[in-house]
Coordinates of C-alpha atoms in Angstrom, one line a residue:
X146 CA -5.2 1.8 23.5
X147 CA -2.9 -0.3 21.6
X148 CA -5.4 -2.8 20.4
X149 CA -7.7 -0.1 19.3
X150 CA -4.5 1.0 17.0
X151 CA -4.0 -1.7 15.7
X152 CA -7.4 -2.7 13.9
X153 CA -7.8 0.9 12.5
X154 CA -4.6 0.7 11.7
X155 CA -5.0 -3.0 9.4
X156 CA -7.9 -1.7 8.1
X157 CA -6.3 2.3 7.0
X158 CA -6.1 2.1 3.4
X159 CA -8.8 0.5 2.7
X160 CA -11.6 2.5 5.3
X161 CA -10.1 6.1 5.7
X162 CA -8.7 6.3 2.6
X163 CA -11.9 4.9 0.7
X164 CA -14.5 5.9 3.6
X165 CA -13.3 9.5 5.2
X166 CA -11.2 11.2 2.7
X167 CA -12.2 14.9 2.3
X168 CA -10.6 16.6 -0.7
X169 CA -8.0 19.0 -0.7
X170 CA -6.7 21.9 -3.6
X171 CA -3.3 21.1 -5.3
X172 CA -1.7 22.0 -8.4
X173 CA 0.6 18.5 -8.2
X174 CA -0.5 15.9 -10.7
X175 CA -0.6 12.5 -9.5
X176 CA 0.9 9.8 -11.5
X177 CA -0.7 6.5 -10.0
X178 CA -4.1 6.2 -9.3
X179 CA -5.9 3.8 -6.5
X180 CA -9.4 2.6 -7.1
X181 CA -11.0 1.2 -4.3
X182 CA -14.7 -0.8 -5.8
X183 CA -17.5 -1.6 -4.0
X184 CA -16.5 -4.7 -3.4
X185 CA -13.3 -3.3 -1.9
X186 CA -15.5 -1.2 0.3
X187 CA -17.7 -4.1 1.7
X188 CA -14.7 -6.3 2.5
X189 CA -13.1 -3.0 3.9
X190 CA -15.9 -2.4 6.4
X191 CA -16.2 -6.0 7.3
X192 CA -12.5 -6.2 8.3
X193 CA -12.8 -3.3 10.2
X194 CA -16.0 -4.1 12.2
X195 CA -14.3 -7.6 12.8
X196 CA -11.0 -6.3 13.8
X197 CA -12.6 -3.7 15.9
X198 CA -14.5 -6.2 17.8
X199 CA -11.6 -8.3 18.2
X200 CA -9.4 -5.5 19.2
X201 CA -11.2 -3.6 21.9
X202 CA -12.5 -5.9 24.0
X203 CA -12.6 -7.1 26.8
X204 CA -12.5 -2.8 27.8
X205 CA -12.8 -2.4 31.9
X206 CA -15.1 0.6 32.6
X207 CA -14.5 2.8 36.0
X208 CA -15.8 1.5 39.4
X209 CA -19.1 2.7 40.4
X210 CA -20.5 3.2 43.7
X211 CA -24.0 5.1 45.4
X212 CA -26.1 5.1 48.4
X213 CA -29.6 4.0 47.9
X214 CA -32.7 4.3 49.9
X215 CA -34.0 0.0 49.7
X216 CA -37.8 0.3 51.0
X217 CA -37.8 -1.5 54.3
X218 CA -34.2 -2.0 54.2
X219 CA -33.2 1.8 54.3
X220 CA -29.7 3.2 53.5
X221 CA -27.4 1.1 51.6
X222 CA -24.1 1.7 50.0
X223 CA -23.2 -0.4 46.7
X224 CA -19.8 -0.8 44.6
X225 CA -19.6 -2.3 41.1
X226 CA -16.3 -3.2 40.3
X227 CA -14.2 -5.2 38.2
X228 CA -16.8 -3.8 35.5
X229 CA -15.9 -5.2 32.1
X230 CA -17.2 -6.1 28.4
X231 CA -15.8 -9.4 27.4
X232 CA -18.2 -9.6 24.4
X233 CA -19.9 -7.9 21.4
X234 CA -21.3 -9.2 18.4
X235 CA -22.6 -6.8 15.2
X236 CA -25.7 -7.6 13.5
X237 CA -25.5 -5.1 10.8
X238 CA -23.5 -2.4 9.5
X239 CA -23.5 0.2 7.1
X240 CA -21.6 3.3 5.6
X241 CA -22.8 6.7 4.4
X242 CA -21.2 9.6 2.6
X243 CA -21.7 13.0 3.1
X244 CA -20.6 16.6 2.6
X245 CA -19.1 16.8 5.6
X246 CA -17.5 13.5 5.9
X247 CA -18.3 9.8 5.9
X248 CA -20.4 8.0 8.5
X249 CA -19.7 4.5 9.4
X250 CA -22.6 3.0 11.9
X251 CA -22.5 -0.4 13.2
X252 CA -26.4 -1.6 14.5
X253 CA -28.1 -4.2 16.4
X254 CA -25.4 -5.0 18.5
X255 CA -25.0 -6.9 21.6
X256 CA -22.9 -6.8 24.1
X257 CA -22.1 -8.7 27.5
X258 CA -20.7 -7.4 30.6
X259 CA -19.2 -9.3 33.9
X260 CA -19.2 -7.3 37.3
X261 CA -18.5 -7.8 40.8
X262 CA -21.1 -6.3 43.6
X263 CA -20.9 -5.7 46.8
X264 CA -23.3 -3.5 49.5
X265 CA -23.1 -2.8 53.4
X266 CA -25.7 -0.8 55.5
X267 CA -26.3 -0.6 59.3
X268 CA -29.1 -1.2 61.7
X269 CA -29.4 -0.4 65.5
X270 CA -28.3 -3.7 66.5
X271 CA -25.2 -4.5 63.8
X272 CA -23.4 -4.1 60.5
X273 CA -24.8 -6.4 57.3
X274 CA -22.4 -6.3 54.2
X275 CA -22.6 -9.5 51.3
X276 CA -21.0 -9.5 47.9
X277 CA -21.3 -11.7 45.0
X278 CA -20.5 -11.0 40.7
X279 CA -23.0 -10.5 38.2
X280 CA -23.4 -10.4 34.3
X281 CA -24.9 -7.7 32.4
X282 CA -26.4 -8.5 28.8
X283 CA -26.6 -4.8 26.4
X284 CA -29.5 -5.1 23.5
X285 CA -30.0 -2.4 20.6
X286 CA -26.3 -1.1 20.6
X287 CA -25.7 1.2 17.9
X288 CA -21.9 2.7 17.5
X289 CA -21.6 5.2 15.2
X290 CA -18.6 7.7 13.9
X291 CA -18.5 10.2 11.0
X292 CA -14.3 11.3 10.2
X293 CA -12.6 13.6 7.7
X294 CA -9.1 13.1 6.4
X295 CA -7.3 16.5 5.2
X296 CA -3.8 16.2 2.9
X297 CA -1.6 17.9 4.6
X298 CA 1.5 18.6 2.5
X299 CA 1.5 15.0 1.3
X300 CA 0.2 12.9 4.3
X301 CA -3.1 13.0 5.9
X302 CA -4.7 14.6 8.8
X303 CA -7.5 12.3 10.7
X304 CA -10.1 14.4 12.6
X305 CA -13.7 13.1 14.6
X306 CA -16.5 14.9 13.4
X307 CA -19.0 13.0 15.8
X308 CA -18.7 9.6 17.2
X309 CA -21.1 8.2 19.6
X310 CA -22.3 5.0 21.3
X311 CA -26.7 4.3 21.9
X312 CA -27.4 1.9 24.5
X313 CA -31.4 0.7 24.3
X314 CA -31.7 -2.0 26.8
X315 CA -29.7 -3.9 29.6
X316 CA -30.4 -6.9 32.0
X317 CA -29.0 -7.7 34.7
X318 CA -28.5 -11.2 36.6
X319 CA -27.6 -11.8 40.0
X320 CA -25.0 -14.6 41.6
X321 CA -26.3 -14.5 44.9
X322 CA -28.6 -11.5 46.7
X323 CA -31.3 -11.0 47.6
X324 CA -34.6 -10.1 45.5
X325 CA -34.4 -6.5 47.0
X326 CA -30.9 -6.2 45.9
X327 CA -31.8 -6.9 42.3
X328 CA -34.5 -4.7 42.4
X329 CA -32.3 -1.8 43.9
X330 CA -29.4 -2.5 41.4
X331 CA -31.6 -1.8 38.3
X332 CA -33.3 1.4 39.9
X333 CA -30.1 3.3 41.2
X334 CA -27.4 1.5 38.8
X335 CA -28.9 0.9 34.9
X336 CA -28.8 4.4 33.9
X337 CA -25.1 4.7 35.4
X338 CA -23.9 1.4 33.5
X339 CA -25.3 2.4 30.4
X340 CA -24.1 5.7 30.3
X341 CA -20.4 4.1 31.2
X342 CA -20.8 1.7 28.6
X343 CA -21.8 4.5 25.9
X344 CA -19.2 6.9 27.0
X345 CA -16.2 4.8 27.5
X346 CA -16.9 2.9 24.1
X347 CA -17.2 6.7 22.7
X348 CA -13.6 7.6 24.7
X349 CA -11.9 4.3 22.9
X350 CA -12.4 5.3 19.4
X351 CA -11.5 8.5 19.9
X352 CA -8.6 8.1 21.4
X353 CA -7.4 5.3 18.9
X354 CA -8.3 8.1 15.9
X355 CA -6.2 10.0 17.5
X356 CA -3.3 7.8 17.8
X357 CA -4.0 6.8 14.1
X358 CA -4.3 10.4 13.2
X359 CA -0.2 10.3 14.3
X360 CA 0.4 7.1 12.1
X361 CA -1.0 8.5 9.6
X362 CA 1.0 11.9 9.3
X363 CA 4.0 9.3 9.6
X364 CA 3.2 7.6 6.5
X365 CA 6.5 7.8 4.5
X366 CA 6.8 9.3 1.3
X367 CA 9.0 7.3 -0.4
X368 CA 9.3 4.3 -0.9
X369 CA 12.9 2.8 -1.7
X370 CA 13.7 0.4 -4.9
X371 CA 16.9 0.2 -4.2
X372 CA 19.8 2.7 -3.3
X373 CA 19.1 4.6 -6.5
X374 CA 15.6 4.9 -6.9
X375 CA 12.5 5.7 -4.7
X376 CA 8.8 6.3 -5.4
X377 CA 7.4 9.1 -4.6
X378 CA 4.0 8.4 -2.5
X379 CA 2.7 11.6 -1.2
X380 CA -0.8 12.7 -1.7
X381 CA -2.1 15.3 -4.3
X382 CA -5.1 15.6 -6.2
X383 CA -8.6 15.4 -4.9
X384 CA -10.2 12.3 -4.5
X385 CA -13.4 11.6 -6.5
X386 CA -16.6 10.1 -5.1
X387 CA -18.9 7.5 -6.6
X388 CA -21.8 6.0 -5.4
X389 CA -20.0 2.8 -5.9
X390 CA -15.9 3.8 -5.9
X391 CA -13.8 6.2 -5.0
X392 CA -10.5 7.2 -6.8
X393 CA -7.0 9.0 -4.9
X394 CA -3.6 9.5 -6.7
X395 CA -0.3 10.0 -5.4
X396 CA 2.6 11.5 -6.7
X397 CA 3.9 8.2 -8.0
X398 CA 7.2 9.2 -9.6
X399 CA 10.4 7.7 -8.9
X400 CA 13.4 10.0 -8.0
X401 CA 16.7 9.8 -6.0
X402 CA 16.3 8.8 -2.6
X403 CA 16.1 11.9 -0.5
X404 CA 15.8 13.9 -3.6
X405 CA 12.7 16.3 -4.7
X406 CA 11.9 15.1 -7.8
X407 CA 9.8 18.1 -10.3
X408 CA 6.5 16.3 -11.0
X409 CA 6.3 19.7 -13.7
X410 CA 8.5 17.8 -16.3
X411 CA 5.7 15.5 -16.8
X412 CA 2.4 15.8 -17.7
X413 CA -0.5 12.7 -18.1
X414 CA -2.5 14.4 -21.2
X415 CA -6.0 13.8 -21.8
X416 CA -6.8 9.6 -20.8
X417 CA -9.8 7.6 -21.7
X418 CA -11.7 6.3 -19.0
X419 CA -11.3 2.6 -18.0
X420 CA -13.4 0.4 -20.1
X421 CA -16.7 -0.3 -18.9
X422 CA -16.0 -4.4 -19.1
X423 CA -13.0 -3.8 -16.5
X424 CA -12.9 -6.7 -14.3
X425 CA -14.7 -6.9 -11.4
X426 CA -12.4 -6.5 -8.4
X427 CA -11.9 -4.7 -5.4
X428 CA -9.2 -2.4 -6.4
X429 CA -7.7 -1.0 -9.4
X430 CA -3.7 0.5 -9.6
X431 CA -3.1 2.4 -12.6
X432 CA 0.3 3.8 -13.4
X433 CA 0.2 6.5 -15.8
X434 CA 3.8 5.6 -18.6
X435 CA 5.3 8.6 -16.9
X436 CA 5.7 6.5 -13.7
X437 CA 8.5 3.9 -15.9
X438 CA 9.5 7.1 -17.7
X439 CA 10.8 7.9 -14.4
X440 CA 12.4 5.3 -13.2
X441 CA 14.6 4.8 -16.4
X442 CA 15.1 8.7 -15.8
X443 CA 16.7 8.0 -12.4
X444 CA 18.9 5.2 -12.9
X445 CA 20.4 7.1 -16.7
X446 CA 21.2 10.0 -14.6
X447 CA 22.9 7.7 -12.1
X448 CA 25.1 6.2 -15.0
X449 CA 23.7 3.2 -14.5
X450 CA 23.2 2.5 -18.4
X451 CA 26.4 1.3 -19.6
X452 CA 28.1 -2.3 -20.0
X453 CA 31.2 -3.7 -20.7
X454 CA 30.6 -7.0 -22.3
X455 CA 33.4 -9.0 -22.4
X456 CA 32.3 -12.6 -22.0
X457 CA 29.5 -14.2 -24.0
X458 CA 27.8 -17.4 -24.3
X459 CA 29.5 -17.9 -27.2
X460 CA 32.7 -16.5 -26.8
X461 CA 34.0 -16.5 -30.4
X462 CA 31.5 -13.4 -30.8
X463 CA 34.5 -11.9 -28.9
X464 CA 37.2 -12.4 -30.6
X465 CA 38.6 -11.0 -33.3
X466 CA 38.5 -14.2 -35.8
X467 CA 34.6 -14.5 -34.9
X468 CA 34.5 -11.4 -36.9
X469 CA 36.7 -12.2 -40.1
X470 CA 34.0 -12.6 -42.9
X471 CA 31.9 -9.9 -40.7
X472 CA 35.3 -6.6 -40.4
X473 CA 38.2 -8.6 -42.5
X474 CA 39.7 -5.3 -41.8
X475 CA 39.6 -5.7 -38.1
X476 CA 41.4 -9.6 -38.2
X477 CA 43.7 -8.4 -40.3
X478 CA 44.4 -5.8 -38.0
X479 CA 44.4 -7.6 -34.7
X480 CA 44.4 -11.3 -35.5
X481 CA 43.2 -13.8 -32.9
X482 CA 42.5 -11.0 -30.5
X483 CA 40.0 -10.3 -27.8
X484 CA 37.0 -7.8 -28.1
X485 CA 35.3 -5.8 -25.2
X486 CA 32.2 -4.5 -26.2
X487 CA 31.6 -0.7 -24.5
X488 CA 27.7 -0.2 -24.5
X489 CA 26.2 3.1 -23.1
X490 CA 22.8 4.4 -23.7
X491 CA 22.8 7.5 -25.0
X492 CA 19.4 9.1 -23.6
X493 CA 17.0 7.9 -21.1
X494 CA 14.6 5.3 -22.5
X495 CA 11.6 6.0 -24.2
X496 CA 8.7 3.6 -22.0
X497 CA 5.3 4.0 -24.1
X498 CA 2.1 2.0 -22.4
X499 CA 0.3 0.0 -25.3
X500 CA -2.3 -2.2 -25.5
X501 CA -1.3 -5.8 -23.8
X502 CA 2.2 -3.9 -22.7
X503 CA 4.9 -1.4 -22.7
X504 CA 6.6 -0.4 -25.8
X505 CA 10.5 0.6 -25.2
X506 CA 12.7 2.6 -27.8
X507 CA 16.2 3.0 -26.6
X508 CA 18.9 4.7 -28.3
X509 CA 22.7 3.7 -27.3
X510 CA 26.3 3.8 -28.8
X511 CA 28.4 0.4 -29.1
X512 CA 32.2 0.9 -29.1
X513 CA 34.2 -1.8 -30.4
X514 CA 37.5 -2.8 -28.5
X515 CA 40.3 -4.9 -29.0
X516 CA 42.5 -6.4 -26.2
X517 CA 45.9 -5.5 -26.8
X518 CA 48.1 -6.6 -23.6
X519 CA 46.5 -4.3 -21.2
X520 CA 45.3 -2.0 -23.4
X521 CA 41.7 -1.6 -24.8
X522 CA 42.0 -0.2 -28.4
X523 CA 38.7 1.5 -29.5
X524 CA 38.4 0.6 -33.5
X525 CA 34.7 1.5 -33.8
X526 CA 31.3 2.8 -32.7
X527 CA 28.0 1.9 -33.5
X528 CA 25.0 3.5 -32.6
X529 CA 21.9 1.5 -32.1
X530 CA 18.1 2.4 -32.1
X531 CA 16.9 -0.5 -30.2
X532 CA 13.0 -1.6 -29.8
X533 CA 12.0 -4.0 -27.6
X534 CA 8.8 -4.8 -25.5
X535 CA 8.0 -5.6 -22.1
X536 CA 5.3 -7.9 -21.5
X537 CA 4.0 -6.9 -16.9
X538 CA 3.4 -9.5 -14.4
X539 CA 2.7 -9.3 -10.3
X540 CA 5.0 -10.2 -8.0
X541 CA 3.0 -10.5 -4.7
X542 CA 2.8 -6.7 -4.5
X543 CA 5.4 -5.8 -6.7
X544 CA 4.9 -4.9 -10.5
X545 CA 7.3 -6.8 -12.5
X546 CA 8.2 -7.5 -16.4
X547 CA 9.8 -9.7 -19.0
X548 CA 11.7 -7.9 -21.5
X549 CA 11.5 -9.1 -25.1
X550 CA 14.0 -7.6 -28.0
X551 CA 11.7 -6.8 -30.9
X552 CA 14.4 -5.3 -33.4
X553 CA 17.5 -3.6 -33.7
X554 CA 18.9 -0.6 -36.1
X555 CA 22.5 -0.7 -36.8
X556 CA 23.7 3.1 -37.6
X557 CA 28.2 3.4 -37.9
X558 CA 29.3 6.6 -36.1
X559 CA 33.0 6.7 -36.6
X560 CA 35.5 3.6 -37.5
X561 CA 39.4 3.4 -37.5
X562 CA 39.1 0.3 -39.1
X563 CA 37.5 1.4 -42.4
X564 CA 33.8 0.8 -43.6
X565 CA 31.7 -1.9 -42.4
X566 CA 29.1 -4.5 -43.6
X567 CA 26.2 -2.6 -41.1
X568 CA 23.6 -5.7 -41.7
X569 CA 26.4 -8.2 -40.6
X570 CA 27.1 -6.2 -37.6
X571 CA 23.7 -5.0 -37.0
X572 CA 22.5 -8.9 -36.7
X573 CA 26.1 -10.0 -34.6
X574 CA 25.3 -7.0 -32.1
X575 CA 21.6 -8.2 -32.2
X576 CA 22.2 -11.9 -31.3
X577 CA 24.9 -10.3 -28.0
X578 CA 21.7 -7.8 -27.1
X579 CA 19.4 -11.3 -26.8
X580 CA 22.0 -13.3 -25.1
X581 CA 23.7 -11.1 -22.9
X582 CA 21.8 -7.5 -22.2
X583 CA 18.6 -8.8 -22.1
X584 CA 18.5 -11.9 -19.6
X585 CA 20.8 -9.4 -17.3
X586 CA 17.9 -6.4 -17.4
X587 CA 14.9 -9.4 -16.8
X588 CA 17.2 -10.4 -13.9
X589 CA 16.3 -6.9 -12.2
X590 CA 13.5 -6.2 -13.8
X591 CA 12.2 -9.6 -12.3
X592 CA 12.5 -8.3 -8.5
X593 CA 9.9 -5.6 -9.6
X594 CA 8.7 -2.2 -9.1
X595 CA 6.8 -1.5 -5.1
X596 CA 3.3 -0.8 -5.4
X597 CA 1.4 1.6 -3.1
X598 CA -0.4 -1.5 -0.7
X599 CA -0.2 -1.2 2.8
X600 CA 1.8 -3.3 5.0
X601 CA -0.3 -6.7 6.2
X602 CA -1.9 -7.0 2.4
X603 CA -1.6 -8.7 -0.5
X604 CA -2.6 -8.6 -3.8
X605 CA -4.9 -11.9 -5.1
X606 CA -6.0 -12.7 -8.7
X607 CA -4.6 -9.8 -10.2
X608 CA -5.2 -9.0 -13.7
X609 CA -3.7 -6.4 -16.1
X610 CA -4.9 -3.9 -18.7
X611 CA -2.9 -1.9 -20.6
X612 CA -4.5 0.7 -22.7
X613 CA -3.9 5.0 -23.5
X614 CA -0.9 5.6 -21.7
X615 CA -1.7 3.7 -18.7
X616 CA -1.4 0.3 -16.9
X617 CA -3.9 -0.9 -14.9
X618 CA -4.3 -3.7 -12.2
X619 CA -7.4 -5.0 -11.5
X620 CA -7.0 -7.2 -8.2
X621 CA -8.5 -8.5 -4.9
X622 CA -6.9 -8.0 -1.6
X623 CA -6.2 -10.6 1.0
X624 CA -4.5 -10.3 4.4
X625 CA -1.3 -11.5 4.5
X626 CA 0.3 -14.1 6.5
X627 CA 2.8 -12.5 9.2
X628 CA 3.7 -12.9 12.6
X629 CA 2.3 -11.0 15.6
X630 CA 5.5 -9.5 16.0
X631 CA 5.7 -8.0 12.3
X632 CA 2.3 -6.6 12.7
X633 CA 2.9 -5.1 16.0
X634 CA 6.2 -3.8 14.7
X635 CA 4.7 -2.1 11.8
X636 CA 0.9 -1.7 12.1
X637 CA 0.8 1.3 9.2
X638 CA 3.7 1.0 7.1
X639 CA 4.2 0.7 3.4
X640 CA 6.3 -1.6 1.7

């Protein structure tokens, strides 16, 4: 059962989530879409097929025994044991859609079977019994199984519309035996082996659905950045077909771990579809601006939007004679004396998505201090209307960015050290935003945001389009590199 689970399960986003999803009603908007091509498709049935034949063989099937009437020989009584597939190889396959659900058939297959025999029977004068193994070749195999997948408030629910196995042909080849045994093999056991072989291949894929159907509802629904923030990953929406694609969204806003975040305070607008020169890849990510909107909505409620800046790479910036031709009033005041900058955003972030990137607007308030023994004096405050750009990059399978400060608006707010020279200050506080804010928010910015993929997968030859409120990734999938005991650990999870 266990090897059944775990090649549905390596297979799970991109089969049931492309192949057997089954739309449900919600009023929830979803914030990140996933686009799964055909090309996603076709290496998403491929894996499966090959994982599946990987993963359930060899399967032993039940003993079978009979009596049988052998012309001239009379009553004899036969046991196959030790009855097992050890092989199966897929000549075609194929998927269908359809009203009810998706149909995934897998054709032409072959299949071979070992066996141990054995038969006794009795005459007047004494007992005959003989044993030997055998091998069993299965032509024309055709598997087939048609699923739905229900949300179910945010996860999914797997369920097995039909599933069944066709058997055409078998032969069957003898170690040992007589030519009357052969004979009396294929007339009282073919019809019992194939049936076994049909129904217990029919039993193993149900009962792996149903142990992935239980993976599935345990798909988390968040997914942590750090201890602050978490995406939000649930389902909502209903998916939507294509005779080459097929589009899901989740939630796909960022909130406090733990926390229920209120999707209601945003709203995605009208979008333009994705250009019809789009590259050609097997899936597409898009993250509506909303999704960094909240993100910087998280970590501002958190307080985690204000610096002290006392050290500088060029420390004169922070000391009162630095600023002499810049504040005379403030050397004059505190000569020689050492300055803390206070800086706290005063709103959360503006993120727009642009074309080739995301456009940032923040607004903050600077408050000048000076270092008096152990005492920070507060002489001024600046506000600042700050524009910058960020310019996206993958990560593996995290979405990251480099920051770039575009310009910078110098307003005073209050001073106790009378009026300043704003475009001195403006371009002193500009120069400490490049050299100090700035490489210290690419430093986290750099370990990037987690993108909905599903454990065991990476991302490969991604590229990015940013256009009407939305970022897209255009990218293949490979499987990643891990050990047997990562995947056995987590067959389903997200990361």
């Amino acid at each position: 059962m266990g090897s059944f689970t775990k090649f549905m399960a390596s297979a799970i986003f991109f089969i049931v989530l492309s192949f057997f999803l089954v739309p449900t009603r919600t009023q929830e908007e979803g914030f990140i879409s996933f686009v799964i091509s055909s090309k996603g498709l076709e290496f998403s049935k491929d894996l499966l097929i090959e994982q599946a034949v990987s993963s359930i063989i060899p399967l032993q099937l039940p003993q079978i025994e009979k009596s049988v009437k052998i012309p001239l020989v009379g009553q004899v009584h036969v046991v196959l044991s030790n009855i097992t597939i050890y092989n199966v190889d897929i000549a075609s396959s194929y998927v269908e859609t359809g009203d009810s659900g998706i149909a995934l058939i897998a054709s032409g297959a072959t299949a071979n079977l070992s066996m141990d025999w054995c038969y006794s029977y009795s005459t007047w004068l004494f007992d005959i019994s003989d044993h030997g193994d055998a091998s069993i070749q299965v032509e024309g195999m055709e598997v087939g199984v048609t699923l739905a997948l229900n949300g179910q408030e945010g996860t999914l629910k797997l369920s097995v519309l039909e599933c069944g196995c066709y058997v055409k042909d078998i032969s069957i080849k003898l170690d040992g035996g007589a030519s009357w045994l052969y004979q009396g093999l294929v007339d009282a056991f073919e019809g019992q082996i194939v049936s076994a072989v049909e129904d217990n291949i029919s039993k193993k894929i149900r009962e792996g659905i149903m142990k992935l159907d239980f993976l599935l509802q345990s798909l988390p629904k968040q997914i942590a950045l750090d201890d602050i923030a978490a995406l939000n990953v649930t389902f909502v929406g209903n998916p939507v077909f294509s005779n080459s694609s097929i589009e899901f969204q989740i939630n796909g806003l960022f909130m406090a771990p733990n926390d229920d975040f209120a999707s209601s305070l945003y709203n995605k607008g009208s979008l333009d579809p994705v250009p019809f020169n789009a590259p050609a890849k097997m899936v597409e990510i898009s993250l509506h601006e909303n999704v960094f909107s909240s993100v910087s909505l998280v970590f501002f409620k958190a307080n985690y939007m204000q610096w002290v800046i006392n050290k500088t790479p060029d420390q004169s910036l922070l000391n009162t004679a630095g600023w002499k031709y810049i504040v005379p009033q403030l050397y004059k005041q505190y000569p020689n004396e050492d300055m803390e900058l206070n800086i706290s955003v005063s709103s959360p972030p503006i993120m727009t998505v642009v074309n080739n990137g995301i456009n940032i607007t923040v607004y903050s308030d600077v408050t000048i201090g000076v270092m008096d023994a152990d005492e920070v004096i507060p002489v001024a405050c600046i506000s600042l209307e700050i524009h910058a750009s960020c310019s996206p990059d993958i990560l593996i399978n995290k979405l990251a960015g480099t920051v770039k400060l575009n310009h910078v608006t110098a307003y005073l707010k209050w001073s106790k050290i009378g009026n300043l020279h704003m475009h001195l200050v403006q371009a002193v506080l500009s120069t400490i935003l490049k050299t100090v804010v700035v490489p210290y928010v690419n430093l986290h910015l750099w370990k990037g945001l987690p993108l909905p993929l599903p454990h065991g997968f990476t991302l490969h030859n991604s590229e990015i389009v940013s256009i009407n409120s939305r970022l897209t990734i255009f990218s293949d999938v490979a499987i990643a590199e891990r050990s047997p005991t990562s995947v056995s650990k987590s067959l389903i999870s997200i990361r």
